[in-house]
Short mmCIF file of C-alpha atoms in Angstrom, two decimals:
data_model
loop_
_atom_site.label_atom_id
_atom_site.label_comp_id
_atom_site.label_asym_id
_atom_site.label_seq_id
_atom_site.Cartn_x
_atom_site.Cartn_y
_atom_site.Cartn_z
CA UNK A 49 98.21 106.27 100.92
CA UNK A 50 101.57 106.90 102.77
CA UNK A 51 104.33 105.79 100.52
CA UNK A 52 106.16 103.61 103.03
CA UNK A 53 102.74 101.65 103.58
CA UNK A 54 102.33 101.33 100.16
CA UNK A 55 105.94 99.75 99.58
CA UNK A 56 105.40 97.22 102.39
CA UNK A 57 101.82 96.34 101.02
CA UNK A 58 103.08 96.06 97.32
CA UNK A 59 106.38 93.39 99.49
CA UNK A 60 104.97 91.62 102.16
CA UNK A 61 101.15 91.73 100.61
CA UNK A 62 102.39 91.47 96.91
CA UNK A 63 105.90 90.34 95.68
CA UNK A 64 106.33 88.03 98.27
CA UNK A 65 103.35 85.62 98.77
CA UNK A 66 102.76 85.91 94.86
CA UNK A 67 106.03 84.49 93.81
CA UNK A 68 105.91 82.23 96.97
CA UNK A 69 102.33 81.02 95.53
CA UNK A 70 103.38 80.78 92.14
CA UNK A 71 106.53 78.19 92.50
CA UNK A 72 104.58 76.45 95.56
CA UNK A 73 101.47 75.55 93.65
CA UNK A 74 103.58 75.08 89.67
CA UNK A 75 106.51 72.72 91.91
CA UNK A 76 102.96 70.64 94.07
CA UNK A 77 101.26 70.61 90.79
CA UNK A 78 104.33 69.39 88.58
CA UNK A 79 105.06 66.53 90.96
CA UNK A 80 101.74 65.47 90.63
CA UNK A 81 101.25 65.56 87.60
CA UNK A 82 104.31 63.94 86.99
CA UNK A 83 103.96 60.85 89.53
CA UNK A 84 100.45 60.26 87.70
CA UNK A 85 102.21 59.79 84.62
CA UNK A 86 104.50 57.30 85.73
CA UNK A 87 101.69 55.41 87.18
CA UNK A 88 99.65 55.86 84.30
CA UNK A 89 100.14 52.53 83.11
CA UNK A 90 100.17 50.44 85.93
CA UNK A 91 96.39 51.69 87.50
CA UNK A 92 93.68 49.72 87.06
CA UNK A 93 90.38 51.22 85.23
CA UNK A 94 88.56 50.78 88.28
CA UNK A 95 91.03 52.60 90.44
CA UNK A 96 90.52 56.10 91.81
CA UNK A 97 92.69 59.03 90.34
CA UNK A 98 94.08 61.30 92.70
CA UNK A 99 92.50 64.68 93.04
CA UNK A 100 95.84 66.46 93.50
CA UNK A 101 97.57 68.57 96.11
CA UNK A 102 94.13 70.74 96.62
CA UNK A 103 95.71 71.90 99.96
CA UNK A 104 98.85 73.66 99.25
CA UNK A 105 96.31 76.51 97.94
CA UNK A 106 94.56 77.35 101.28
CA UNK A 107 97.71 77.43 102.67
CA UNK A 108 98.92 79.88 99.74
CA UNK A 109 95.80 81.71 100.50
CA UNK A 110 96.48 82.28 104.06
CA UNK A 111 100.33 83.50 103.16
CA UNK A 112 98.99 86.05 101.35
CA UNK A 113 96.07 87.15 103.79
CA UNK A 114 99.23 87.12 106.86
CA UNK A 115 101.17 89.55 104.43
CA UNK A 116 98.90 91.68 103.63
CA UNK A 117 97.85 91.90 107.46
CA UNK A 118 101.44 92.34 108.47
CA UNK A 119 102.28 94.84 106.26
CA UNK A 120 99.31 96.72 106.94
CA UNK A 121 99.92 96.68 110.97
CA UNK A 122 103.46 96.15 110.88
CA UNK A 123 103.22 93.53 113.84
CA UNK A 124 101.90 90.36 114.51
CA UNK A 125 101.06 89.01 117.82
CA UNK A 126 100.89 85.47 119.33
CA UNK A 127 97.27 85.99 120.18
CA UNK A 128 96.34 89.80 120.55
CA UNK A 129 94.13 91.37 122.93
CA UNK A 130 93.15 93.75 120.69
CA UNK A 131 91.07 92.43 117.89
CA UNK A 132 92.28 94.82 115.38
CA UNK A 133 95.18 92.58 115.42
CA UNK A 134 93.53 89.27 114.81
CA UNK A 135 92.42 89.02 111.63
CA UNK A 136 95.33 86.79 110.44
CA UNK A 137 94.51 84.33 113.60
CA UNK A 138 90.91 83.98 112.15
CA UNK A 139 91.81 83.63 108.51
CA UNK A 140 94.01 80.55 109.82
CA UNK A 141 91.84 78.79 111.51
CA UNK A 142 89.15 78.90 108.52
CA UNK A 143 92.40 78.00 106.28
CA UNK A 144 93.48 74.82 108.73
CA UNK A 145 89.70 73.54 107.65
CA UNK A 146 90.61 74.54 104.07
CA UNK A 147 93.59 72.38 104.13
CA UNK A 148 92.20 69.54 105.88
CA UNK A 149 89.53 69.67 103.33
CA UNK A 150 92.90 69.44 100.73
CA UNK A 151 94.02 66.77 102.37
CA UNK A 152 90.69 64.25 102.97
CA UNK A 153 87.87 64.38 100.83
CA UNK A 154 85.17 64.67 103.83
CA UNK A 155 81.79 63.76 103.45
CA UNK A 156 79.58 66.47 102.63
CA UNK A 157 77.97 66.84 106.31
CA UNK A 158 80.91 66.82 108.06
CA UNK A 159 82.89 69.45 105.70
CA UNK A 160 79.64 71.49 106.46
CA UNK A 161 80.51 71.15 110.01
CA UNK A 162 83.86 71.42 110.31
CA UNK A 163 82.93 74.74 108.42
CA UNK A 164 80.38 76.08 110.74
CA UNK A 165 82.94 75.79 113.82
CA UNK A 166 85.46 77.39 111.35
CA UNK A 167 83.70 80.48 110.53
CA UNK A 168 82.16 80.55 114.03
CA UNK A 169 85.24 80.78 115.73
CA UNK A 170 86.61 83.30 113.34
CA UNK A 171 83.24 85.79 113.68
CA UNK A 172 83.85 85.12 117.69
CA UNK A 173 87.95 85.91 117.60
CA UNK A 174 86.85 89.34 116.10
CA UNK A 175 83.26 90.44 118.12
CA UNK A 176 85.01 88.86 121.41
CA UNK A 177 85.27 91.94 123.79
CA UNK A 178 82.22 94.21 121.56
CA UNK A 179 78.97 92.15 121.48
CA UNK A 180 77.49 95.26 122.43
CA UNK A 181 77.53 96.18 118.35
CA UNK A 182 75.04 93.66 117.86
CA UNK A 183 72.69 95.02 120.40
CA UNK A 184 72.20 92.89 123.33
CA UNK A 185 73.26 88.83 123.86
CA UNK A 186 70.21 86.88 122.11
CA UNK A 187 71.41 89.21 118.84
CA UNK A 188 74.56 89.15 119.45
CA UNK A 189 74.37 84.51 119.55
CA UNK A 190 71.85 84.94 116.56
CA UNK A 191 73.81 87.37 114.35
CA UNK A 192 77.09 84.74 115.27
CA UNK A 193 74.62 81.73 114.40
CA UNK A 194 73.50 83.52 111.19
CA UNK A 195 77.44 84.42 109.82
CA UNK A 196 78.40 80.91 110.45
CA UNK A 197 75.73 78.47 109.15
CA UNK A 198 75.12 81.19 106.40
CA UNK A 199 78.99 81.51 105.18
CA UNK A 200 78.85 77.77 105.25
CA UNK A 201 75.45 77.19 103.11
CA UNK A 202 77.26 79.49 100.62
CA UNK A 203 80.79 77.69 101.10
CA UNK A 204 79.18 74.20 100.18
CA UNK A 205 76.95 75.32 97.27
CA UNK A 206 79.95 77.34 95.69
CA UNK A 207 82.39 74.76 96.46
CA UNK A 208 80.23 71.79 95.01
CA UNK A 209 79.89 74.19 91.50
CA UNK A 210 83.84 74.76 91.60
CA UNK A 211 84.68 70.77 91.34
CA UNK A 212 83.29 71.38 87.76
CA UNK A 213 84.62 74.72 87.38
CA UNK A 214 88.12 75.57 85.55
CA UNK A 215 90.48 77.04 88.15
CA UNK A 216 90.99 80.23 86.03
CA UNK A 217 87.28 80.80 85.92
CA UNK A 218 86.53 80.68 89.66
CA UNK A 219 90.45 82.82 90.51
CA UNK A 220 89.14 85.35 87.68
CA UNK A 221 85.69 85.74 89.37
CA UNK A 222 87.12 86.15 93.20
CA UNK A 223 89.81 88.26 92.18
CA UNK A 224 87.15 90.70 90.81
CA UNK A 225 85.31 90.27 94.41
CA UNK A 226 88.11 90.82 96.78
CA UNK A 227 89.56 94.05 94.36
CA UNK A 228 86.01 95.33 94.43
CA UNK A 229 85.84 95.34 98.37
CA UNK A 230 88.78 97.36 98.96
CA UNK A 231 87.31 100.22 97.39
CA UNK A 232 84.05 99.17 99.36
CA UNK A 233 85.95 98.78 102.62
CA UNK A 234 87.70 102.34 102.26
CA UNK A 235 84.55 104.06 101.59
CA UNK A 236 83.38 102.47 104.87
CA UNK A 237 86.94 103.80 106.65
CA UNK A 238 87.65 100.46 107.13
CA UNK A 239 91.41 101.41 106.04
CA UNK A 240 93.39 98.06 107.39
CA UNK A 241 90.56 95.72 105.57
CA UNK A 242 90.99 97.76 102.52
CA UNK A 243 94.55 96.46 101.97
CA UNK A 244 94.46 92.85 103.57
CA UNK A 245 92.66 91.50 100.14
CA UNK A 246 95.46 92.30 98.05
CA UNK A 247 97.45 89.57 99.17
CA UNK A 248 94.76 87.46 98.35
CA UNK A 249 94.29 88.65 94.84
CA UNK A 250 98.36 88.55 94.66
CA UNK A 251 97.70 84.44 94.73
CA UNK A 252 94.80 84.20 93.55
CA UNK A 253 96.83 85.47 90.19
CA UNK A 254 99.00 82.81 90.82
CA UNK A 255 96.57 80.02 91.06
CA UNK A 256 94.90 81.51 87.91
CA UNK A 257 98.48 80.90 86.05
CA UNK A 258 98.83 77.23 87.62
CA UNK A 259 95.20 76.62 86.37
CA UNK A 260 95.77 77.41 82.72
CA UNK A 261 99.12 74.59 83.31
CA UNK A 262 97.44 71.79 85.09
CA UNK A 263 93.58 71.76 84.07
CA UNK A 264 93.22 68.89 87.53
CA UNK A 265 93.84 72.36 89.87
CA UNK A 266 90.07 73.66 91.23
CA UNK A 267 89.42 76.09 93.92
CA UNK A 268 87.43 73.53 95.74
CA UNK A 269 88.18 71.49 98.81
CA UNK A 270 89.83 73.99 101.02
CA UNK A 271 90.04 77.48 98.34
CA UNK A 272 86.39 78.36 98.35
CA UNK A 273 86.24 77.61 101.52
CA UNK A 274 89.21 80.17 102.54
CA UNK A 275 87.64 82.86 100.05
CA UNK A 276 84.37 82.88 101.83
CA UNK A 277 86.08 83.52 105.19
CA UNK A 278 87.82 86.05 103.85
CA UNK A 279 84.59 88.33 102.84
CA UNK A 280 83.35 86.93 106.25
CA UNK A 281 86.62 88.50 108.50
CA UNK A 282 86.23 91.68 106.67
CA UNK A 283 82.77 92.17 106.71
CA UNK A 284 82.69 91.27 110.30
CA UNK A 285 85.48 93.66 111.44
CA UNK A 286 84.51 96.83 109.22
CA UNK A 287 80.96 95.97 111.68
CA UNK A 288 83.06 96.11 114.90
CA UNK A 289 85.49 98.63 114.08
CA UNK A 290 83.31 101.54 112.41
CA UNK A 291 79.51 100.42 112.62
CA UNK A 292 76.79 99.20 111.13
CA UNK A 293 75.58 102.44 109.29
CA UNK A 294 76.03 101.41 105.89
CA UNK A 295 75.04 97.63 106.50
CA UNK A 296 73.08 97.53 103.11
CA UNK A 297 75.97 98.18 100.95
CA UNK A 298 78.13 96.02 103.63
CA UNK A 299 75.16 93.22 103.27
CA UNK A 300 75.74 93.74 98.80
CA UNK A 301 79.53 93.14 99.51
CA UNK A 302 78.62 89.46 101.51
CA UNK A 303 76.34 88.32 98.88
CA UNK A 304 78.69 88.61 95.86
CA UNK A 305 80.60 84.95 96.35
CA UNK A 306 76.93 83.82 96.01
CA UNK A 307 77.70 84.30 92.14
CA UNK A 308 80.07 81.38 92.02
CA UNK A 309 76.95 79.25 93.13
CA UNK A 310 74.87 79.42 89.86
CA UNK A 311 75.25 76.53 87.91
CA UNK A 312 75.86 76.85 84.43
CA UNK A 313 75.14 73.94 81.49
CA UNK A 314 77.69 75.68 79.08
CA UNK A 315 80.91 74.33 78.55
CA UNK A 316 82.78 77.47 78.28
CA UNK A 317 84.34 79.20 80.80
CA UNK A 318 84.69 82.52 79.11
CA UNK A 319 80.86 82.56 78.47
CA UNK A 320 80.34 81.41 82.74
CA UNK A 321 83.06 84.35 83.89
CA UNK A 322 81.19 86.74 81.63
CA UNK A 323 78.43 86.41 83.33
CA UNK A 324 79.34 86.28 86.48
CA UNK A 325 81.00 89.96 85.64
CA UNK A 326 78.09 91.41 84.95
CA UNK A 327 76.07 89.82 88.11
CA UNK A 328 79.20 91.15 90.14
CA UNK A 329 79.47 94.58 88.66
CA UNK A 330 75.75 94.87 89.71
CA UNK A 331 76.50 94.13 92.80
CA UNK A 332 79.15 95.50 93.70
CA UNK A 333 78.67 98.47 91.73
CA UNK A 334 75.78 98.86 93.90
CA UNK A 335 77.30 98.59 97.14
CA UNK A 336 80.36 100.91 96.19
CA UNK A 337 77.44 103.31 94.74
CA UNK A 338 75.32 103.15 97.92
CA UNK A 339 78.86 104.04 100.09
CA UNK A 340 79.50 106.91 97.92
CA UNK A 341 76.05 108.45 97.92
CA UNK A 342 76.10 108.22 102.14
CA UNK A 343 79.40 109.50 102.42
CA UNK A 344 78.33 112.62 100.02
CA UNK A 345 75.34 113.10 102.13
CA UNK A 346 77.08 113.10 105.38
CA UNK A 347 79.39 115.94 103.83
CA UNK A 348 76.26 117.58 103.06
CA UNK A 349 74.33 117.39 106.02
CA UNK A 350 77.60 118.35 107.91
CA UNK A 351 78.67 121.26 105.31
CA UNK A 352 74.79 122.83 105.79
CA UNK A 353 75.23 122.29 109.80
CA UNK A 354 78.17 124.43 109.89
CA UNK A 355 76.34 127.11 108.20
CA UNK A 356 73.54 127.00 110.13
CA UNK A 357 75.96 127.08 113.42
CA UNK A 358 77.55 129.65 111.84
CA UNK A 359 75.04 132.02 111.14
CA UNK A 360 72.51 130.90 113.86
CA UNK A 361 74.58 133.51 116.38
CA UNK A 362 74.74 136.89 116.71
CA UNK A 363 78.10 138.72 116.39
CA UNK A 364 79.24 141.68 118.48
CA UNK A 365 78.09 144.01 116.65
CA UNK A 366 74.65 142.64 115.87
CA UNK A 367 73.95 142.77 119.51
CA UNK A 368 72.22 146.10 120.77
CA UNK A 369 73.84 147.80 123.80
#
């Protein structure tokens, strides 16, 4: 990596949105927690208990996605015409659903909705201009159909599993997932979607520290919902930008967040992230293991094409006069 890109992606995609995370979500989560114990003694039993500021985190999450982005294009545009530049404009309006999910606990229909248009328009923003990669219109509609109601389905199920979920758990468990598809997305030469996730994983650390301060601070309403998007914009633009060649190990890369769907009975959340490791180094291991193994038999095929070009002519000499 080019040392100047790597100082602006350890800055803007790093430094910055981690320690920007960090004293956001501690400061959101202090007041809370602090304003519930004043109140303590004056609530009825019968009266609700706040869930907390749940949305200052999808708004942490997109900080951290823009960063990354930004220092891995070194520009941002109002809206871009190319879609190389428009991942952070997708990631924000999954996040703006993410936040409003923060904000108002919606019933469980209408989140799914509201999610569905989310991840829709996102997988639209980033095929708009190529639906010819899909093939022709009716699989071009039904792959967009697919992405959305699909990343949604997994969205609610993981979601509904993270209300009961310590926040360290589910951080732990998606910071293995989005530092596992770098390597995935650079194998694919999807370079710029290869170093977008690090700003993610830079708050996702922080949210793991807040967690293991206030045990009230989940990933659901508005963080799951973020995370999935995330997998979704980067698995939909390594597609547009170099193919669909290795779409199996692409395909093991989209169902990893499905780990954060199984429901465990034990109460211990070292025992539920060990597990998940194992599912996700299965996984993933597979996907980064079925990149490798193409990308070694490309060289191959394209090492033994040379020497056949190269010794499938006759030089000068060979030729008779």
């Amino acid at each position: 990596m080019d040392p100047q890109l790597q100082q602006r992606l350890m800055i803007f995609g790093g430094f910055i949105p981690g320690g920007i995370s960090l004293i956001a979500l501690i400061a959101v989560w202090y007041i809370h927690a602090f304003k519930e114990s004043r109140l303590e003694h004056e609530r009825d039993e019968d009266q609700k208990v706040s869930d907390g500021p749940r949305w200052m985190l999808p708004l942490m999450l997109l900080v951290g996605f823009a960063g990354a982005d930004y220092a891995a294009n070194k520009v941002f545009h109002l809206w871009p015409d190319s879609n190389n530049y428009r991942y952070t404009h997708a990631i924000a309006l999954i996040a703006l659903v993410g936040i409003l999910e923060g904000l108002v606990r919606l019933p469980i229909l209408a989140a799914f909705v509201f999610r569905v248009l989310a991840f829709g328009g996102a997988f639209w923003m980033l095929t708009e201009g190529y639906p010819g990669v899909f093939g022709d219109t009716p699989t071009f509609v039904g792959s967009a159909v697919f992405a959305a109601i699909a990343s949604a389905l997994v969205t609610t199920a993981s979601d509904r599993n993270s209300e009961h979920t310590q926040a360290w758990v589910d951080a732990s468990t998606w910071i293995v997932i989005a530092g596992a598809s770098m390597p995935i997305l650079l194998l694919n030469h999807f370079s710029t979607g290869a170093m977008i996730p690090a700003g993610i994983i830079a708050v996702l650390v922080s949210a793991l520290i807040t967690g293991t301060i206030f045990r009230n601070l989940h990933l659901s309403r508005g963080g799951v919902t973020v995370l999935v998007g995330l997998i979704l914009t980067m698995l939909t633009g390594s597609i547009i930008q170099t193919g669909a060649e290795f779409l199996p190990a692409l395909l093991l890369l989209g169902v990893s967040p499905m780990v954060t769907m199984i429901p465990m009975r034990t109460a211990s959340g070292f025992r539920k992230l060990a597990v998940r490791i194992v599912l996700l180094v299965v996984i993933l291991g597979s996907a980064g293991g079925l990149l490798q193994w193409s990308n070694t038999s490309s060289d191959t095929d394209g090492e033994e094409s040379y020497v056949d070009d190269d010794y499938g002519y006759e030089t000068e000499s060979e030729v008779e006069p």
